[in-house]
Amino acid sequence: MVNNIAIEKAKTSKIHEVDFDNLSFGSVYTDHMLVCDYKNGEWEAPKIVPYQPISLDPSSKIFHYGQSIFEGMKAYKDEDGKVWLFRPLENFKRLNKSAERLAIPQLPESHFMDGLHALIQLESDWIPTNAGSSLYIRPFVFASGNGFHASPANEYKFIIACAPSGSYFSGKVKVLIEETYSRAANGGVGYAKAGGNYAGQFYPTQLAAAKGYQQVIWTDDNTHEFIEEAGAMNVFVRINDTLMTAPTNDRILDGITRKSILDIAKDEGIKTEVRKISVHELVEAAKNGSLKEMFGAGTAAVVSPISGFGYHGEDYTLPELTDSYASMLKKRITDIQYNRAEDKFGWRYPVQ
Ligand SMILES: Cc1ncc(COP(=O)(O)O)c(C=O)c1O
């Protein structure tokens, strides 16, 4: 028992089979996972068990009605071997915000936080220490209850699984500003981290990839005139020396990296603006040279610089900068995450 969480240990560890020097993102999993069931109107006590497949009835509602939400976070190991999380309570709150929108029962804070803490403590040997690597943590909830009736399930599973991971993207990405498809709509589920939001992105992203773009920048569903966010990242734009990002709304995920970057930028004395950014403005700024940088911000990729964007059949290339905000902000946020710098905002959470 750790933090009141029962632990069934794996008989053998797979850790020696993993090449920690050549980790991809999210494709090998640790020895254990946290599992918690919702039954008879309540969340039962979470427990840690060996990582294993899940058996589900074919009529489980997850397969038919897509009641599925998730989070993405990371555990970091510092030079002294101490383990840290970054703003984990924000992930817990967002999971419950997503749960509310998908009619999934609210998860108690202690189930999430104590379960997470105990799991990361148990799996701490799995946290990679190579530059840019971390233990990616995937909490998720889905409808395990069954029935072909289109209504919320009466049983759910909350699971946390972990994957030692290297960088998400290497190098800069070229993006396509989407003019036809939409990721989310007014009044929809775009602000929730719901599985279906990602399924709907894959096809337009494949079309963009076939044209040579690694990511799509989503625009508002109504006019396609204002940029919103990327596949799994919020988007920042620097015009002259002002850093801007779109305001969150019911179509945009309220990213934890996004709000941290805004706070750090303000702390650096950078002028920030949270406002609608039109594609027209972006194109004009690219043409007159005032568009200095664009980058994505999210837990997986942290800060991902954009090399250029495509719009209306034209490609616009961004300059190479020596004083890039993206590099400076990435360094500042990762220095906090890996305990290499003072945490003046109180974002680090120790796992001891
Ligand atoms: C659609 C979308 N937008 C933005 C983000 C960035 O959010 P965060 O910084 O909390 O990881 C993510 C990733 O979680 C995402 O999936």
XYZ file of C-alpha atoms and ligand atoms in Angstrom:
368
model
C 0.000 0.000 0.000
C 1.294 3.462 -0.927
C -0.968 6.487 -0.314
C -3.710 3.936 0.449
C -3.338 2.462 -3.042
C -3.135 -1.356 -3.164
C -0.257 -2.585 -5.335
C 0.019 -5.923 -7.111
C 3.581 -6.061 -8.401
C 4.593 -7.495 -11.764
C 6.454 -10.819 -11.374
C 9.202 -9.741 -13.768
C 10.243 -6.355 -15.143
C 10.533 -5.511 -18.859
C 12.847 -2.586 -18.162
C 15.995 -4.367 -19.359
C 14.442 -4.918 -22.793
C 14.147 -1.155 -23.380
C 16.778 0.839 -25.271
C 16.659 4.091 -23.297
C 19.105 5.740 -25.714
C 16.734 5.354 -28.674
C 13.262 6.021 -27.320
C 10.482 7.024 -29.665
C 7.367 8.715 -28.293
C 4.803 6.674 -26.361
C 5.455 3.238 -27.800
C 6.848 1.179 -24.897
C 5.010 0.908 -21.602
C 6.133 0.450 -18.023
C 5.523 -2.598 -15.819
C 2.426 -1.319 -13.999
C -0.748 0.685 -14.475
C -3.328 2.258 -12.203
C -6.873 0.965 -12.616
C -10.046 2.281 -11.047
C -13.602 1.128 -11.820
C -16.855 3.049 -11.637
C -19.687 0.684 -10.681
C -22.993 0.949 -8.839
C -22.882 4.747 -8.887
C -19.403 5.236 -7.422
C -15.706 5.151 -8.173
C -14.126 2.191 -6.388
C -10.665 2.367 -4.775
C -7.898 2.668 -7.390
C -5.271 -0.079 -7.462
C -1.955 -0.644 -9.204
C -1.636 -3.865 -11.197
C 0.834 -5.275 -13.743
C 0.458 -3.605 -17.183
C -1.875 -5.880 -19.138
C -4.567 -6.012 -21.841
C -8.162 -5.157 -20.890
C -11.044 -7.477 -21.686
C -14.293 -5.761 -22.751
C -17.680 -6.913 -23.943
C -18.256 -6.078 -27.643
C -21.302 -4.062 -26.560
C -19.206 -1.776 -24.299
C -20.341 1.760 -25.005
C -16.827 3.025 -25.691
C -16.939 1.140 -29.020
C -20.263 2.580 -30.116
C -20.743 5.993 -28.583
C -17.147 7.079 -27.994
C -17.385 8.102 -24.344
C -13.631 8.412 -23.975
C -11.437 11.135 -22.528
C -7.767 11.362 -21.688
C -4.928 13.517 -20.388
C -1.264 13.809 -21.241
C 1.412 14.718 -18.725
C 5.052 13.924 -17.957
C 7.313 12.934 -15.049
C 10.849 14.343 -15.066
C 13.987 13.184 -13.227
C 16.517 15.812 -12.186
C 20.305 15.427 -11.921
C 20.008 14.245 -8.307
C 17.489 11.562 -9.273
C 14.514 13.437 -7.769
C 11.207 13.016 -9.588
C 8.858 15.868 -10.529
C 5.488 16.418 -12.158
C 4.414 19.700 -13.772
C 1.100 21.263 -12.632
C -0.641 17.866 -12.225
C -3.722 19.369 -10.587
C -4.425 21.214 -13.841
C -4.598 17.861 -15.648
C -6.939 16.516 -12.986
C -9.251 19.532 -13.319
C -9.260 19.312 -17.108
C -10.027 15.581 -16.991
C -13.137 16.337 -14.966
C -14.075 19.186 -17.307
C -13.859 16.725 -20.206
C -15.788 14.146 -18.145
C -18.632 16.596 -17.539
C -19.000 17.306 -21.283
C -19.035 13.601 -22.157
C -21.513 12.732 -19.353
C -18.849 10.682 -17.543
C -19.020 10.714 -13.701
C -16.631 13.122 -11.940
C -13.493 11.475 -10.571
C -12.520 12.300 -6.956
C -9.296 14.329 -6.705
C -7.701 11.859 -4.274
C -8.224 8.925 -6.692
C -6.332 10.832 -9.384
C -3.602 12.486 -7.322
C -2.860 9.652 -4.868
C -3.074 7.046 -7.628
C -0.769 9.049 -9.896
C 1.707 9.676 -7.088
C 1.876 6.000 -6.089
C 2.248 4.849 -9.714
C 5.041 7.296 -10.556
C 6.863 6.412 -7.350
C 6.674 2.724 -8.264
C 7.793 3.333 -11.881
C 10.524 5.874 -11.118
C 13.289 3.666 -12.569
C 11.510 4.011 -15.912
C 11.961 7.792 -16.096
C 14.598 8.431 -18.758
C 17.293 10.997 -18.102
C 18.646 11.639 -21.623
C 18.163 15.216 -22.824
C 14.573 15.840 -23.921
C 13.328 12.506 -22.561
C 10.725 11.977 -19.866
C 8.093 9.513 -18.702
C 4.941 10.308 -20.654
C 1.844 9.671 -18.513
C -1.514 8.884 -20.045
C -4.532 9.037 -17.677
C -7.771 8.084 -19.450
C -11.394 7.261 -18.738
C -13.787 5.324 -20.954
C -17.238 3.735 -20.907
C -16.760 0.049 -20.085
C -20.469 -0.520 -19.353
C -22.415 -2.209 -22.102
C -25.601 -1.865 -24.132
C -26.582 -0.834 -27.652
C -28.854 1.894 -26.306
C -27.424 5.319 -27.174
C -27.143 6.644 -23.631
C -24.326 7.147 -21.100
C -22.820 3.933 -19.723
C -23.306 2.924 -16.106
C -19.754 1.585 -15.760
C -16.410 3.273 -16.538
C -12.707 2.570 -16.191
C -10.072 5.121 -15.199
C -6.556 3.969 -16.074
C -3.131 5.572 -15.905
C -0.445 4.066 -18.140
C 3.098 5.352 -18.638
C 5.571 5.299 -21.519
C 9.239 6.342 -21.308
C 9.555 8.695 -24.267
C 11.982 10.699 -26.347
C 11.116 13.873 -28.254
C 7.746 14.146 -30.017
C 8.984 16.014 -33.083
C 12.573 16.537 -34.078
C 13.276 19.738 -35.922
C 10.864 22.318 -37.245
C 7.454 21.491 -38.692
C 5.772 22.841 -41.796
C 2.050 23.393 -41.321
C -1.011 23.770 -43.519
C -3.683 26.290 -42.570
C -6.942 24.377 -42.963
C -9.595 25.931 -45.159
C -12.110 23.093 -45.561
C -12.278 20.749 -42.590
C -12.965 21.678 -38.954
C -11.635 20.111 -35.783
C -14.378 21.466 -33.557
C -17.577 23.484 -33.693
C -19.337 26.014 -31.504
C -21.175 24.228 -28.709
C -19.272 21.016 -29.445
C -16.595 19.089 -27.555
C -13.458 20.808 -28.903
C -12.472 22.126 -25.467
C -12.600 18.606 -24.007
C -9.781 16.128 -24.417
C -12.146 13.613 -25.986
C -10.824 10.754 -28.105
C -13.175 11.557 -30.993
C -11.643 15.020 -31.433
C -8.439 13.326 -32.516
C -10.096 10.680 -34.736
C -11.727 13.509 -36.693
C -8.356 15.157 -37.301
C -6.579 12.176 -38.811
C -8.101 12.294 -42.308
C -7.494 16.022 -42.990
C -4.005 15.599 -41.489
C -3.333 12.702 -43.896
C -4.407 14.928 -46.796
C -2.052 17.658 -45.563
C 0.779 15.128 -45.134
C 0.323 14.000 -48.748
C 1.024 17.627 -49.732
C 4.166 17.740 -47.578
C 2.858 19.344 -44.353
C 3.451 17.682 -40.969
C 0.611 19.407 -39.124
C -2.663 21.196 -39.745
C -3.461 24.544 -38.161
C -7.186 24.498 -37.491
C -9.238 27.577 -38.185
C -12.657 28.542 -36.803
C -15.394 26.306 -38.188
C -17.644 29.194 -39.142
C -15.426 31.316 -41.411
C -12.030 29.531 -41.535
C -10.568 33.035 -41.183
C -9.034 32.800 -37.703
C -6.349 30.371 -36.564
C -7.150 28.209 -33.550
C -4.776 25.359 -32.659
C -2.759 22.481 -34.097
C -3.205 18.693 -33.755
C -2.073 18.361 -30.142
C -0.756 21.869 -29.529
C -1.874 25.436 -29.046
C -0.323 27.891 -31.484
C 1.725 31.030 -30.828
C 2.592 33.730 -33.350
C 5.238 36.441 -33.008
C 4.648 39.567 -35.068
C 7.522 42.001 -34.593
C 8.159 41.600 -30.859
C 4.606 40.813 -29.751
C 3.756 37.224 -28.864
C 0.153 36.265 -29.455
C -2.145 33.279 -29.178
C -5.851 32.735 -29.746
C -8.199 33.036 -26.752
C -9.565 29.687 -25.554
C -13.205 29.007 -26.309
C -15.418 25.944 -26.616
C -13.504 24.798 -29.704
C -9.962 25.025 -28.274
C -8.214 22.923 -25.624
C -7.094 25.073 -22.698
C -3.465 23.952 -22.806
C -1.356 23.906 -19.655
C 1.795 24.606 -21.694
C -0.023 27.533 -23.379
C -0.861 29.238 -20.103
C 2.594 28.540 -18.655
C 4.271 30.013 -21.768
C 2.105 33.132 -21.473
C 3.156 33.577 -17.818
C 6.838 33.036 -18.599
C 6.723 35.422 -21.575
C 5.165 38.143 -19.390
C 7.805 37.469 -16.760
C 10.462 37.977 -19.474
C 8.934 41.373 -20.262
C 7.624 40.215 -23.663
C 4.478 41.939 -24.846
C 1.739 39.278 -25.086
C -1.694 39.443 -26.646
C -4.472 36.876 -26.293
C -6.726 37.685 -29.211
C -8.173 36.383 -32.444
C -5.484 36.113 -35.139
C -6.737 36.188 -38.709
C -5.125 34.228 -41.517
C -5.180 37.447 -43.527
C -3.069 39.180 -40.860
C -0.656 36.255 -40.818
C -0.235 36.265 -44.598
C 0.281 40.049 -44.653
C 2.835 39.821 -41.827
C 4.654 37.010 -43.638
C 4.773 39.144 -46.806
C 6.038 42.316 -45.117
C 8.550 40.495 -42.908
C 6.940 41.329 -39.541
C 5.996 37.670 -38.950
C 9.053 36.498 -37.035
C 8.020 33.165 -35.551
C 5.266 30.645 -35.097
C 5.376 27.679 -32.757
C 3.173 25.032 -31.217
C 3.008 24.502 -27.450
C 1.869 21.331 -25.720
C 2.996 18.748 -23.185
C 4.234 16.192 -25.724
C 6.335 18.462 -27.949
C 6.789 21.265 -25.319
C 7.597 24.034 -27.832
C 7.674 23.047 -31.485
C 8.983 25.674 -33.925
C 7.179 26.055 -37.253
C 9.335 26.559 -40.348
C 6.535 27.892 -42.529
C 2.900 27.534 -43.471
C 0.843 26.792 -46.530
C -2.351 28.661 -47.343
C -4.414 28.917 -50.503
C -1.784 27.038 -52.516
C 1.065 29.367 -51.448
C 3.916 28.531 -49.058
C 5.226 31.139 -46.640
C 8.628 30.559 -45.036
C 9.569 31.967 -41.647
C 13.006 33.448 -41.012
C 15.770 31.765 -38.979
C 16.259 33.886 -35.854
C 19.128 34.190 -33.445
C 16.866 35.663 -30.758
C 13.994 33.184 -31.059
C 11.261 33.405 -28.419
C 10.535 29.697 -29.027
C 14.056 28.617 -27.973
C 14.134 30.946 -24.977
C 10.648 29.914 -23.767
C 11.361 26.220 -24.292
C 14.520 26.519 -22.224
C 12.746 28.383 -19.435
C 9.839 25.938 -19.181
C 11.994 22.806 -19.407
C 14.439 24.243 -16.841
C 11.491 24.481 -14.448
C 10.179 21.010 -15.360
C 13.576 19.308 -14.897
C 14.376 21.255 -11.696
C 17.272 23.136 -13.289
C 15.912 26.566 -12.354
C 13.970 28.321 -9.643
C 10.235 27.567 -9.741
C 8.923 31.065 -9.043
C 5.393 30.134 -10.163
C 5.090 27.068 -7.879
C 4.422 24.654 -10.772
C 6.709 21.766 -9.827
C 5.193 18.913 -7.836
C 7.619 16.529 -6.085
C 7.036 12.777 -6.200
C 8.839 11.432 -3.134
C -5.855 19.644 -29.153
C -4.791 20.024 -28.202
N -4.490 21.323 -28.026
C -3.547 21.732 -27.166
C -2.829 20.813 -26.413
C -1.797 21.300 -25.427
O -2.244 21.100 -24.109
P -1.216 20.870 -22.930
O -0.251 21.988 -22.990
O -2.042 20.888 -21.691
O -0.567 19.556 -23.173
C -3.085 19.447 -26.558
C -2.350 18.450 -25.784
O -2.735 18.075 -24.736
C -4.100 19.041 -27.472
O -4.382 17.748 -27.633
